[in-house]
C-alpha cells in the first residue's frame, strides 16, 4: 500500500475513534439538560435576558455592563436562538455545542503541538487529551450552563492550533487565523487578557532555537500581533477612556494574597485536589484535572520541561501560568470561571505526557502493540470514567443537602434552593401553565430568575395606559418573597400577563391595591415539593367589575434629558406628614429616539435651596424586564422609586431626578420651555408638608384689612 494511502487510512481510523468520544462528550453535556442544573443562577439569567433583548432589537451596548462586560457570548447566543426560539433549554443547548466544539478543537491543537512525535503516538495522545476534557466535571458543568467564559477555551485551542501550524508550515494565513481567534478569546472573557503574553516565551524560544530563520517567523508573528491589535482597537480606545468599562469586576476583586506558599498551595489544590465550591461554576468541588488523570498531568509538567526546546512546550508552560493569574491575583481563590483558560491547557499537557510515555515504551514494544493496547486502554477509561463523571455530576444536584448548606435570610438552604432558586422555577412553571390573564407584582417580574423562566411563554413586554377594568377571568397572584419572608402585599405596581405579552401598568392607588389583595389567603395556595422554600404564594380570581384607580399624578413636567428621554409625568404623593415615613414616586418615561444605552435613574427630595434630605438608590430602569435599549416610540414606561423620608418641618420641598448611563455623565435636563435647569438639577415637582394647625398671630401683630385684586382679603 502506498505511503500516502496508508497515512490517509490511519487518519480515517483515528477520526472514527474520535467519533464515540465526541458523542459521549456531547451526551454528558446535553443529557437531561432540562433537569440538570435544577434552576438558573442570577448570572445565567442575566445572559438569557440580554440575549432576548438583542434578539428583539439587534441593539446591545458594548462594554457597559460592569459585572459582565464581554459581549461575544450573548451576541452568538442571540444569533443561534433566532433559529429555534429562546428558552433556558435552548440557550443551554447552544452552550453545549460550544463545549462539543471545544472537544474537537482539543484534538487538533494537541496534534499540532506534538508534531515532533511519531504520527500514531501523537494521535493517541490527542485522543487522551480529549478524553480528559470530556470527563472533566468542571467543563461538563460549564458546558451545561450559561456563562460567557465558555467560549474562551475554544478560541484559545484554535489559536494554539493555528499558531503551531503556522510556525511549522510558515503560511501567512495560519498566523492570520491565530490572530483572529486570539482576539475572539479576548472578546469572550476578560481572563483571556493574559493570553497574548504567552507570545513572549514563543519569541524567546524561537530566538534561541530557530534564530537562523528569524526572517521567516518574525514578520509572521508580527502579522498575528497586528491582527489582534486591530481587532481589539475599539476595546483599547474604550479602556483608555473608561478602564472600568473594560476590566469590569476584575479590577474590583484584584486584591491578592501574594504569599508564595499560599499561592502555590491554592494553585495546586485547584488543579488536583479541591476545586471551586461555588456551584455555579463547578460541581462537587471537583478539581480542574479529572482525578484519574492526576499523575498523568503531573508527568506532563515534567515532559514540558524535558522538551522545552520545542516552541509548543514554551507556549504551554506560559499559558499554564498565565491562565491561572486571573484567579491567583484575585481575592476569590479558587474560582472555577476565572480559571477557564486552563481547560485549553491541561488537556494538551496530558496529551504531552501520554506521547512521552508512548515514545519511551516504543523502545521495548512494537508500534502495533502499543497502538492497539493504547486504544483499548483509552476505550476502557472513556467508558468507566464517563459513567463515574455523570454519577458525580447528577449526585451533586439530586443530593444537594449532602453538600455545603448556606445560611440565607435566616434559612438553611442548599445550592439548588439558593444559587439556582428552584422555587422561582416552580413559580414560573405554574404561571406558564395558566391559560387566563394574570395580575402579578412588578417586583416579581423584575426578579432575574423569574423573568428568565418566562422568556419563552412571554417574550414581549409592552407599557399600556391606565385601564378601568381587567380582562375577564383575570387572576391576581401574590408571591412570597424570601428576602422579606412575607407576601408581596405592599407594592402597588403590577403587570398584566395576557397572550404572550407582559403589560406594564401605571401604579395603582392604595384603595385599588387593598381591594385586589383583600383576603388573598383564601385563594389557591401555591407550593411545590417539600423544601425550605416550598411556599410560593397565593392566587385568587379578581371579582368581575372591579374598578381600577391609579396613584395621583404629582406633576407633568415634560422635562427632556439630552434629547434621549422625556419625563411625561410623576405619580406619587404631593403632600406628606411631618413624621418619618416611606414614600413612593413613579416616573413615567418616554423615549425621544432609539436608545443606545441602559440608563440609571434616581429620585431625591431636596430643600428649596437644594440640600439633600432623602432619596432612592440609583437603579437601572427596568433593566431585567424592559431595558431602555428596547423601548419603542410612543412608550410611557413606569420607573418606580421607593425611599424613607425623615421627619420634616412644614414647608415646600423639591422633588428632583437625574438620568445617566453607567459609565457616562448625567444627561443634561431641560424644562418644558427648552430651558436648562440652573443649577443642573431637574426639579420635577414639589411636595408640601402642611402646618399641623393654623398659626395663631402674635398678640402684638397689627391687624390688616385689605382686599387684593378683588380676590384675596
XYZ file of C-alpha atoms in Angstrom:
713
model
C 0.000 0.000 0.000
C 1.469 3.422 -0.960
C 2.590 5.597 1.968
C 0.075 8.378 1.226
C -2.801 5.901 1.085
C -1.674 4.248 4.309
C -1.476 7.613 6.069
C -4.919 8.547 4.816
C -6.294 5.257 6.077
C -4.793 5.852 9.511
C -6.217 9.367 9.570
C -9.648 7.928 8.901
C -9.256 5.327 11.651
C -8.310 7.905 14.267
C -11.090 10.238 13.187
C -13.510 7.345 13.583
C -12.081 6.740 17.046
C -12.820 10.381 17.833
C -16.481 9.941 16.950
C -17.530 7.931 20.060
C -15.536 10.296 22.272
C -17.381 13.284 20.830
C -20.729 11.500 21.092
C -20.150 10.612 24.741
C -18.833 14.110 25.423
C -21.914 15.629 23.826
C -24.169 13.223 25.735
C -22.578 14.301 29.027
C -23.336 17.885 28.062
C -26.939 17.571 26.840
C -28.461 14.535 28.579
C -31.372 15.630 30.808
C -30.441 19.227 30.075
C -33.848 20.398 31.256
C -33.274 18.799 34.674
C -29.610 19.492 35.414
C -28.881 22.131 36.569
C -32.054 22.304 38.625
C -32.565 26.020 38.039
C -30.840 29.147 36.772
C -28.479 31.371 38.689
C -28.744 35.147 38.561
C -25.706 35.422 36.288
C -27.175 32.884 33.886
C -30.497 34.700 33.922
C -28.821 37.989 33.077
C -27.341 36.396 29.966
C -30.706 34.955 28.884
C -32.437 38.310 29.313
C -29.696 40.108 27.395
C -29.978 37.514 24.630
C -33.726 38.214 24.445
C -33.111 41.963 24.222
C -30.550 41.527 21.437
C -32.964 39.285 19.532
C -35.743 41.867 19.835
C -33.806 44.992 18.936
C -30.450 43.984 17.465
C -29.113 46.560 19.878
C -26.611 45.757 22.622
C -24.496 48.365 24.448
C -20.890 47.207 24.204
C -18.790 47.232 27.359
C -21.412 48.892 29.529
C -22.028 46.032 31.971
C -19.676 46.310 34.939
C -20.107 42.702 36.019
C -20.206 41.114 32.550
C -18.539 43.477 30.058
C -17.622 40.950 27.348
C -20.261 40.876 24.558
C -19.432 37.935 22.290
C -21.263 35.106 24.075
C -24.585 36.944 24.196
C -24.346 38.031 20.577
C -23.626 34.484 19.338
C -26.436 33.141 21.517
C -28.863 35.690 20.048
C -27.931 34.652 16.510
C -28.300 30.913 17.196
C -31.537 31.235 19.171
C -33.105 33.155 16.292
C -33.350 29.791 14.538
C -35.118 27.779 17.236
C -36.597 30.283 19.682
C -35.215 31.379 23.022
C -35.716 29.419 26.217
C -33.467 28.379 29.068
C -33.138 24.956 27.458
C -32.255 26.277 24.004
C -29.669 28.673 25.410
C -28.081 25.812 27.360
C -28.108 23.699 24.199
C -26.132 26.373 22.369
C -23.555 26.378 25.157
C -23.353 22.588 24.908
C -22.479 22.939 21.230
C -19.668 25.308 22.227
C -18.466 22.606 24.608
C -18.586 19.983 21.855
C -16.561 22.188 19.501
C -14.016 22.655 22.276
C -13.524 18.885 22.489
C -12.888 18.687 18.746
C -10.507 21.653 18.884
C -8.555 19.973 21.707
C -7.784 17.011 19.435
C -6.482 19.188 16.613
C -4.491 21.525 18.873
C -2.816 18.548 20.578
C -1.713 17.043 17.275
C -0.281 20.391 16.186
C 1.667 20.757 19.444
C 3.182 17.273 19.078
C 4.468 17.337 15.502
C 7.873 16.157 16.739
C 6.221 12.919 17.953
C 5.565 9.942 15.607
C 2.175 10.261 13.925
C 0.319 7.401 15.605
C 1.591 8.321 19.054
C 0.557 11.945 18.780
C -2.893 10.907 17.622
C -3.282 8.573 20.594
C -2.052 11.396 22.821
C -4.650 13.691 21.256
C -7.376 11.128 21.982
C -6.237 11.016 25.611
C -6.338 14.819 25.798
C -9.910 14.881 24.503
C -10.997 12.144 26.916
C -9.528 14.105 29.835
C -11.527 17.176 28.831
C -14.621 15.084 28.089
C -14.844 13.762 31.664
C -13.709 16.953 33.438
C -16.535 17.749 35.890
C -15.910 21.486 35.682
C -16.106 21.526 31.895
C -19.257 19.388 31.935
C -20.796 21.811 34.436
C -19.942 24.902 32.422
C -20.979 23.295 29.118
C -24.478 22.886 30.585
C -24.557 26.435 31.959
C -24.950 29.938 30.590
C -21.668 31.768 31.098
C -19.769 33.916 28.652
C -16.399 32.370 29.588
C -17.411 29.117 27.878
C -16.029 30.421 24.579
C -12.530 31.153 25.893
C -11.100 27.584 25.780
C -12.475 27.022 22.276
C -10.828 30.124 20.842
C -7.611 29.502 22.781
C -7.341 25.981 21.359
C -7.944 27.263 17.840
C -5.306 29.940 18.421
C -2.861 27.279 19.611
C -3.533 25.036 16.632
C -3.123 27.745 14.016
C -0.057 29.218 15.732
C 1.742 25.876 15.893
C 0.767 25.005 12.329
C 1.887 28.421 11.167
C 5.299 28.000 12.783
C 5.587 24.593 11.123
C 4.377 25.460 7.617
C 5.267 29.182 7.586
C 1.909 30.063 5.998
C 0.701 33.609 6.451
C -2.938 32.568 6.623
C -2.308 30.413 9.698
C -0.932 33.406 11.595
C -3.856 35.478 10.377
C -6.289 32.884 11.745
C -4.345 32.646 15.009
C -4.677 36.405 15.431
C -8.411 36.352 14.717
C -9.091 33.584 17.230
C -6.893 35.186 19.870
C -8.927 38.387 19.514
C -12.151 36.376 19.773
C -10.853 34.848 23.009
C -10.277 38.364 24.340
C -13.816 39.351 23.375
C -15.113 36.254 25.186
C -13.807 36.758 28.702
C -11.594 39.272 30.475
C -9.455 36.500 31.992
C -8.124 35.848 28.474
C -6.289 39.191 28.525
C -3.274 37.315 29.890
C -3.133 35.001 26.856
C -1.255 37.332 24.431
C 1.606 37.455 26.937
C 2.312 33.808 26.065
C 3.709 35.043 22.747
C 6.741 36.419 24.590
C 8.079 32.944 25.532
C 7.353 31.857 21.962
C 9.543 34.677 20.664
C 12.283 33.828 23.147
C 12.167 30.150 22.207
C 12.343 30.946 18.509
C 15.148 33.444 19.040
C 17.190 30.797 20.866
C 16.452 27.658 18.896
C 15.413 28.950 15.454
C 17.234 32.231 15.200
C 18.587 31.434 11.730
C 15.025 31.529 10.387
C 14.023 34.810 12.035
C 13.258 36.419 8.676
C 10.509 33.830 8.243
C 8.841 33.635 11.655
C 9.285 37.202 12.911
C 7.188 39.026 10.267
C 4.501 36.369 10.549
C 4.286 36.757 14.312
C 4.193 40.495 13.725
C 1.159 39.953 11.476
C -0.510 37.976 14.268
C 0.067 40.873 16.669
C -1.231 43.425 14.170
C -4.420 41.409 13.611
C -5.056 41.163 17.351
C -4.299 44.863 17.796
C -6.614 45.978 15.006
C -9.488 43.777 16.132
C -9.076 44.911 19.743
C -8.686 48.595 18.861
C -12.287 49.524 19.827
C -11.777 47.897 23.220
C -8.412 49.604 23.661
C -9.947 53.008 22.968
C -12.761 52.224 25.381
C -10.198 51.220 28.001
C -8.222 54.437 27.591
C -11.401 56.438 28.088
C -13.032 54.308 30.811
C -10.840 51.475 32.175
C -13.561 50.060 34.432
C -15.867 49.572 31.432
C -13.435 47.001 30.003
C -11.999 45.397 33.113
C -15.361 45.334 34.876
C -15.449 43.452 38.131
C -11.939 42.068 37.557
C -10.468 45.277 38.957
C -12.772 45.075 41.981
C -11.602 41.624 43.093
C -7.895 42.121 42.358
C -6.661 42.187 45.942
C -4.457 39.098 46.057
C -2.613 37.371 48.858
C 0.893 37.313 47.385
C 2.489 34.931 49.884
C 4.295 32.320 47.725
C 3.356 29.265 49.790
C -0.276 30.361 49.826
C -0.353 30.803 46.051
C 1.409 27.505 45.372
C -0.991 25.646 47.650
C -4.063 27.204 46.087
C -2.687 26.701 42.582
C -2.015 23.008 43.148
C -5.249 22.449 45.038
C -7.380 23.996 42.319
C -5.860 21.689 39.711
C -5.503 18.458 41.638
C -7.357 18.446 44.953
C -10.263 20.737 45.733
C -11.947 22.863 43.091
C -14.340 25.769 43.337
C -17.057 25.363 45.976
C -19.323 27.733 44.023
C -21.992 25.519 42.385
C -22.441 27.988 39.547
C -19.036 27.101 38.093
C -18.329 23.598 39.357
C -19.958 20.504 40.822
C -18.989 18.545 43.926
C -15.889 20.696 44.500
C -14.200 18.722 41.710
C -10.597 19.673 40.878
C -9.831 21.094 37.469
C -7.973 17.977 36.287
C -10.031 14.744 36.453
C -8.799 12.614 39.351
C -7.974 9.685 37.075
C -5.534 11.875 35.123
C -3.843 13.498 38.132
C -0.499 11.721 37.871
C -0.536 11.826 34.092
C -0.927 15.607 34.327
C 1.992 15.781 36.783
C 4.064 13.704 34.366
C 3.073 16.138 31.643
C 4.546 19.018 33.636
C 7.902 17.219 33.685
C 7.551 16.450 29.987
C 7.084 20.151 29.263
C 10.412 20.864 30.949
C 12.207 17.991 29.215
C 11.158 19.168 25.741
C 11.463 22.890 26.424
C 13.412 23.273 23.170
C 10.087 22.777 21.408
C 8.206 26.030 20.871
C 4.936 24.348 21.805
C 6.334 23.475 25.247
C 7.385 27.055 25.908
C 3.942 28.213 24.830
C 2.089 25.676 27.006
C 4.260 26.430 30.040
C 3.480 30.116 29.659
C -0.247 29.502 29.217
C -0.331 27.230 32.263
C 0.926 30.065 34.455
C -0.820 32.957 32.707
C -4.283 31.371 32.676
C -4.052 30.868 36.434
C -3.184 34.512 37.059
C -6.798 35.845 36.978
C -7.500 33.593 39.968
C -4.191 33.927 41.787
C -4.319 37.728 41.528
C -7.845 37.926 42.916
C -9.346 37.644 46.371
C -11.565 34.751 45.227
C -9.500 31.561 45.244
C -10.471 29.077 43.952
C -12.708 30.342 41.158
C -13.992 27.937 38.533
C -14.799 30.597 35.934
C -11.698 32.803 36.005
C -9.572 29.680 35.618
C -11.443 28.908 32.379
C -8.383 29.243 30.177
C -6.821 26.185 31.805
C -9.383 23.985 30.051
C -7.398 24.800 26.906
C -4.089 23.928 28.588
C -4.313 20.913 30.891
C -5.656 18.533 28.170
C -2.654 19.408 25.985
C -0.264 18.769 28.875
C -1.931 15.403 29.465
C -1.540 14.679 25.752
C 2.133 15.594 26.003
C 2.565 13.180 28.924
C 0.885 10.335 27.042
C 3.020 10.919 23.952
C 6.187 10.909 26.063
C 5.159 7.647 27.727
C 4.464 6.060 24.344
C 7.833 7.164 22.978
C 9.543 5.553 25.976
C 7.531 2.342 25.663
C 8.347 2.175 21.958
C 11.880 1.159 22.957
C 10.612 -2.124 24.388
C 7.452 -2.773 22.375
C 6.329 -2.770 18.770
C 4.294 0.097 17.372
C 1.286 -2.108 16.594
C 1.073 -3.489 20.120
C 1.433 -0.016 21.593
C -1.234 1.463 19.343
C -3.705 -1.386 19.858
C -3.087 -1.528 23.595
C -3.402 2.235 23.952
C -6.705 2.278 22.100
C -8.078 -0.492 24.311
C -6.935 1.299 27.470
C -8.393 4.615 26.335
C -11.664 2.889 25.466
C -11.875 1.491 28.978
C -11.003 4.859 30.513
C -13.634 6.619 28.417
C -16.364 4.141 29.336
C -15.722 3.866 33.065
C -14.806 7.482 33.739
C -17.745 8.862 31.741
C -20.158 6.849 33.869
C -18.353 7.980 37.012
C -18.365 11.630 35.917
C -22.090 11.543 35.170
C -22.779 9.966 38.550
C -20.760 12.622 40.385
C -22.457 15.407 38.462
C -26.053 14.238 38.946
C -25.485 13.243 42.570
C -24.495 16.839 43.262
C -27.964 18.018 42.246
C -30.005 15.060 43.482
C -28.467 15.057 46.972
C -27.754 18.747 47.447
C -28.295 18.542 51.211
C -25.144 16.408 51.469
C -23.024 19.367 50.413
C -22.475 22.850 51.775
C -25.533 24.499 53.349
C -25.839 28.267 53.059
C -27.414 30.484 55.746
C -29.565 32.961 53.827
C -32.129 35.339 55.370
C -32.453 33.021 58.340
C -32.958 29.882 56.230
C -30.613 26.917 55.789
C -30.567 26.475 52.006
C -28.721 24.063 49.746
C -27.238 25.177 46.443
C -30.363 24.207 44.475
C -32.526 26.461 46.626
C -30.197 29.439 46.916
C -27.937 29.702 43.872
C -30.444 28.268 41.417
C -33.700 29.344 43.068
C -35.701 26.235 42.264
C -38.692 27.924 43.902
C -38.704 30.593 41.176
C -38.615 27.895 38.525
C -41.620 26.198 40.135
C -43.419 29.548 40.362
C -42.717 30.331 36.700
C -43.891 26.869 35.655
C -47.192 27.476 37.444
C -47.565 30.792 35.610
C -46.863 29.186 32.231
C -49.482 26.514 32.908
C -52.264 29.125 33.246
C -54.454 29.962 30.264
C -56.064 33.141 31.556
C -54.761 36.668 32.293
C -52.653 37.088 35.426
C -52.033 40.171 37.546
C -48.635 39.911 39.256
C -46.490 42.410 41.197
C -43.928 44.179 39.040
C -41.213 43.357 41.581
C -41.642 39.642 40.886
C -41.287 40.062 37.134
C -38.166 42.192 37.534
C -36.619 39.354 39.526
C -33.980 37.980 37.164
C -34.686 34.289 37.721
C -38.459 34.625 37.322
C -38.150 36.666 34.135
C -35.650 34.176 32.732
C -38.008 31.219 33.039
C -40.796 33.198 31.346
C -38.930 34.313 28.202
C -40.417 31.509 26.102
C -44.067 31.980 27.188
C -43.943 35.793 27.496
C -41.231 37.120 25.170
C -42.854 40.538 24.738
C -43.178 43.482 27.119
C -45.399 46.490 26.464
C -46.343 49.517 28.577
C -50.069 50.262 28.445
C -52.121 53.214 29.595
C -54.433 53.101 32.582
C -57.353 50.703 32.144
C -60.502 50.799 34.246
C -61.417 47.107 34.081
C -59.282 43.993 33.889
C -59.923 41.322 31.222
C -62.458 38.640 32.203
C -61.150 35.729 34.291
C -58.089 37.645 35.467
C -56.361 36.109 38.491
C -54.237 38.110 40.888
C -51.098 36.348 42.096
C -49.300 37.484 45.249
C -45.910 35.753 45.519
C -43.980 35.042 48.680
C -40.598 36.776 48.947
C -37.538 35.134 50.501
C -35.886 38.497 51.088
C -38.713 39.793 53.289
C -40.071 36.390 54.427
C -43.542 37.663 53.598
C -46.065 38.072 50.809
C -45.633 40.934 48.334
C -48.600 42.872 49.697
C -47.084 46.336 49.957
C -46.465 47.078 46.313
C -48.928 48.977 44.144
C -47.093 48.267 40.902
C -48.383 45.353 38.839
C -48.067 43.807 35.405
C -50.798 42.089 33.413
C -49.776 38.846 31.689
C -52.003 38.232 28.697
C -51.338 36.303 25.499
C -47.577 36.341 25.003
C -47.111 39.806 26.489
C -46.236 41.301 29.854
C -48.185 44.565 30.046
C -46.756 47.276 32.307
C -49.471 49.145 34.216
C -49.256 52.531 35.942
C -49.107 52.493 39.746
C -52.415 51.559 41.390
C -53.979 53.672 44.104
C -53.832 52.391 47.656
C -57.573 51.691 47.550
C -57.241 49.507 44.454
C -54.288 47.651 45.917
C -56.239 46.958 49.097
C -59.269 45.752 47.149
C -57.237 43.442 44.906
C -55.336 41.764 47.732
C -58.164 41.584 50.272
C -58.474 38.085 51.755
C -55.787 36.790 49.405
C -55.064 33.950 51.871
C -58.451 32.445 50.966
C -57.240 31.897 47.400
C -55.285 28.991 45.948
C -52.132 28.242 47.893
C -49.184 27.793 45.539
C -46.469 25.362 46.571
C -44.210 22.632 45.266
C -42.159 19.751 46.656
C -41.367 19.868 50.333
C -38.254 22.004 50.619
C -37.301 25.032 52.675
C -38.864 27.359 50.111
C -41.882 25.249 49.200
C -44.451 28.035 49.698
C -44.762 30.204 46.582
C -47.728 32.488 47.294
C -51.464 32.768 46.679
C -53.640 33.159 43.589
C -57.233 34.357 43.540
C -59.659 35.406 40.793
C -60.285 39.144 40.622
C -64.015 39.841 41.128
C -65.753 40.811 37.912
C -66.351 44.538 37.615
C -63.514 45.581 39.935
C -62.766 49.186 39.003
C -59.100 50.123 38.888
C -57.907 53.501 40.087
C -54.374 54.802 39.990
C -51.908 56.802 42.029
C -52.325 60.563 41.773
C -50.233 62.449 39.267
C -47.984 64.891 41.106
C -46.815 66.747 38.020
C -46.431 66.656 34.257
C -43.058 68.315 33.869
C -42.343 67.371 30.211
C -38.671 67.547 31.154
C -36.278 66.297 28.467
C -32.885 64.731 29.050
C -30.260 65.234 26.320
C -32.721 64.504 23.513
C -32.888 60.914 24.754
C -35.775 60.780 27.216
C -38.759 62.812 28.269
C -40.317 62.623 31.708
C -44.009 62.671 30.848
C -45.447 62.588 34.363
C -44.762 61.788 38.003
C -47.089 59.756 40.209
C -46.945 59.816 43.978
C -47.781 61.980 46.960
C -47.712 65.743 46.743
C -48.303 66.141 50.464
C -46.518 64.436 53.351
C -46.928 64.444 57.090
C -44.194 65.818 59.301
C -43.351 62.340 60.640
C -40.823 59.837 59.296
C -42.482 57.792 56.529
C -41.899 55.646 53.440
C -42.728 57.243 50.088
C -43.048 56.025 46.522
C -42.789 58.004 43.307
C -43.267 56.633 39.799
C -41.511 58.392 36.933
C -43.222 57.797 33.599
C -40.615 57.985 30.833
C -40.955 58.239 27.065
C -38.067 57.701 24.629
C -37.359 60.502 22.171
C -35.355 58.183 19.893
C -33.930 54.652 19.742
C -31.847 54.472 22.897
C -28.366 53.012 22.762
C -27.683 52.690 26.485
C -29.144 51.123 29.598
C -29.994 54.086 31.804
C -29.932 54.556 35.551
C -32.183 56.985 37.420
C -32.771 58.315 40.906
C -35.264 60.483 42.780
C -34.368 62.823 45.627
C -36.211 65.145 47.980
C -34.399 68.459 48.456
C -34.915 71.661 50.365
C -35.711 74.776 48.395
C -32.008 75.670 48.378
C -31.024 72.209 47.028
C -29.905 70.486 50.228
C -30.493 66.713 50.004
C -32.922 65.313 52.580
C -33.586 61.796 51.283
C -33.603 59.821 48.075
C -33.820 56.483 46.354
C -30.924 54.279 45.443
C -29.657 54.734 41.909
C -31.188 51.922 39.864
C -31.276 50.742 36.277
C -34.639 51.460 34.704
C -36.417 48.079 34.379
C -33.100 46.574 33.244
C -34.208 42.943 33.587
C -37.740 43.336 32.258
C -37.920 46.162 29.731
C -34.472 47.632 29.202
C -34.263 51.139 27.768
C -32.464 49.715 24.711
C -35.685 48.041 23.514
C -38.133 50.859 24.227
C -40.373 51.811 21.339
C -41.627 55.162 20.120
C -44.786 56.110 21.997
C -43.958 54.080 25.102
C -44.731 55.517 28.522
C -42.685 53.372 30.885
C -43.142 53.401 34.676
C -39.989 53.681 36.794
C -40.719 53.153 40.496
C -38.602 54.637 43.294
C -39.117 53.993 46.997
C -37.304 55.528 49.939
C -37.802 56.670 53.514
C -38.239 60.337 54.351
C -37.182 61.573 57.807
C -39.319 63.836 59.978
C -39.766 67.143 58.157
C -40.566 70.694 59.133
C -43.576 72.323 57.474
C -42.769 73.788 54.077
C -42.314 73.009 50.399
C -39.660 70.582 49.160
C -38.204 69.961 45.725
C -38.630 66.612 44.010
C -35.695 66.103 41.629
C -34.390 63.367 39.358
C -31.396 62.536 37.213
C -30.577 60.013 34.480
C -27.240 58.608 33.298
C -25.605 55.658 31.573
C -23.361 53.593 33.826
C -20.054 54.920 32.501
C -21.347 58.268 31.272
C -22.118 61.627 32.796
C -25.578 62.703 33.891
C -27.847 63.664 30.997
C -28.471 67.392 30.805
C -32.068 68.323 31.632
C -34.298 70.999 30.078
C -37.736 72.117 31.169
C -40.871 72.218 29.025
C -39.749 75.559 27.560
C -36.414 74.118 26.483
C -34.507 75.975 29.193
C -31.652 74.306 31.050
C -32.007 73.981 34.800
C -29.750 76.185 36.892
C -28.172 74.572 38.791
C -28.148 71.422 36.676
C -30.708 69.655 38.880
C -34.038 68.788 37.302
C -36.903 69.822 39.573
C -39.865 67.661 38.541
C -42.366 68.626 41.228
C -42.965 69.954 44.727
C -44.003 68.144 47.874
C -45.654 70.021 50.739
C -45.593 69.384 54.462
C -48.516 71.400 55.920
C -48.657 73.075 59.295
C -50.152 70.807 61.959
C -52.576 73.624 62.801
C -53.292 77.139 61.584
C -50.735 79.539 63.048
C -52.066 81.905 65.738
C -50.985 85.539 65.178
C -48.849 87.083 67.869
C -50.786 89.375 70.218
C -48.590 92.283 69.143
C -49.382 91.771 65.478
C -51.053 94.662 63.654
C -54.354 93.566 62.021
C -54.698 94.333 58.321
C -57.977 94.744 56.499
C -57.249 94.888 52.785
C -58.535 93.416 49.544
C -56.068 92.477 46.818
C -57.394 92.438 43.290
C -60.932 91.588 44.415
C -59.572 88.119 45.156
C -57.742 87.935 48.487
C -58.822 89.621 51.717
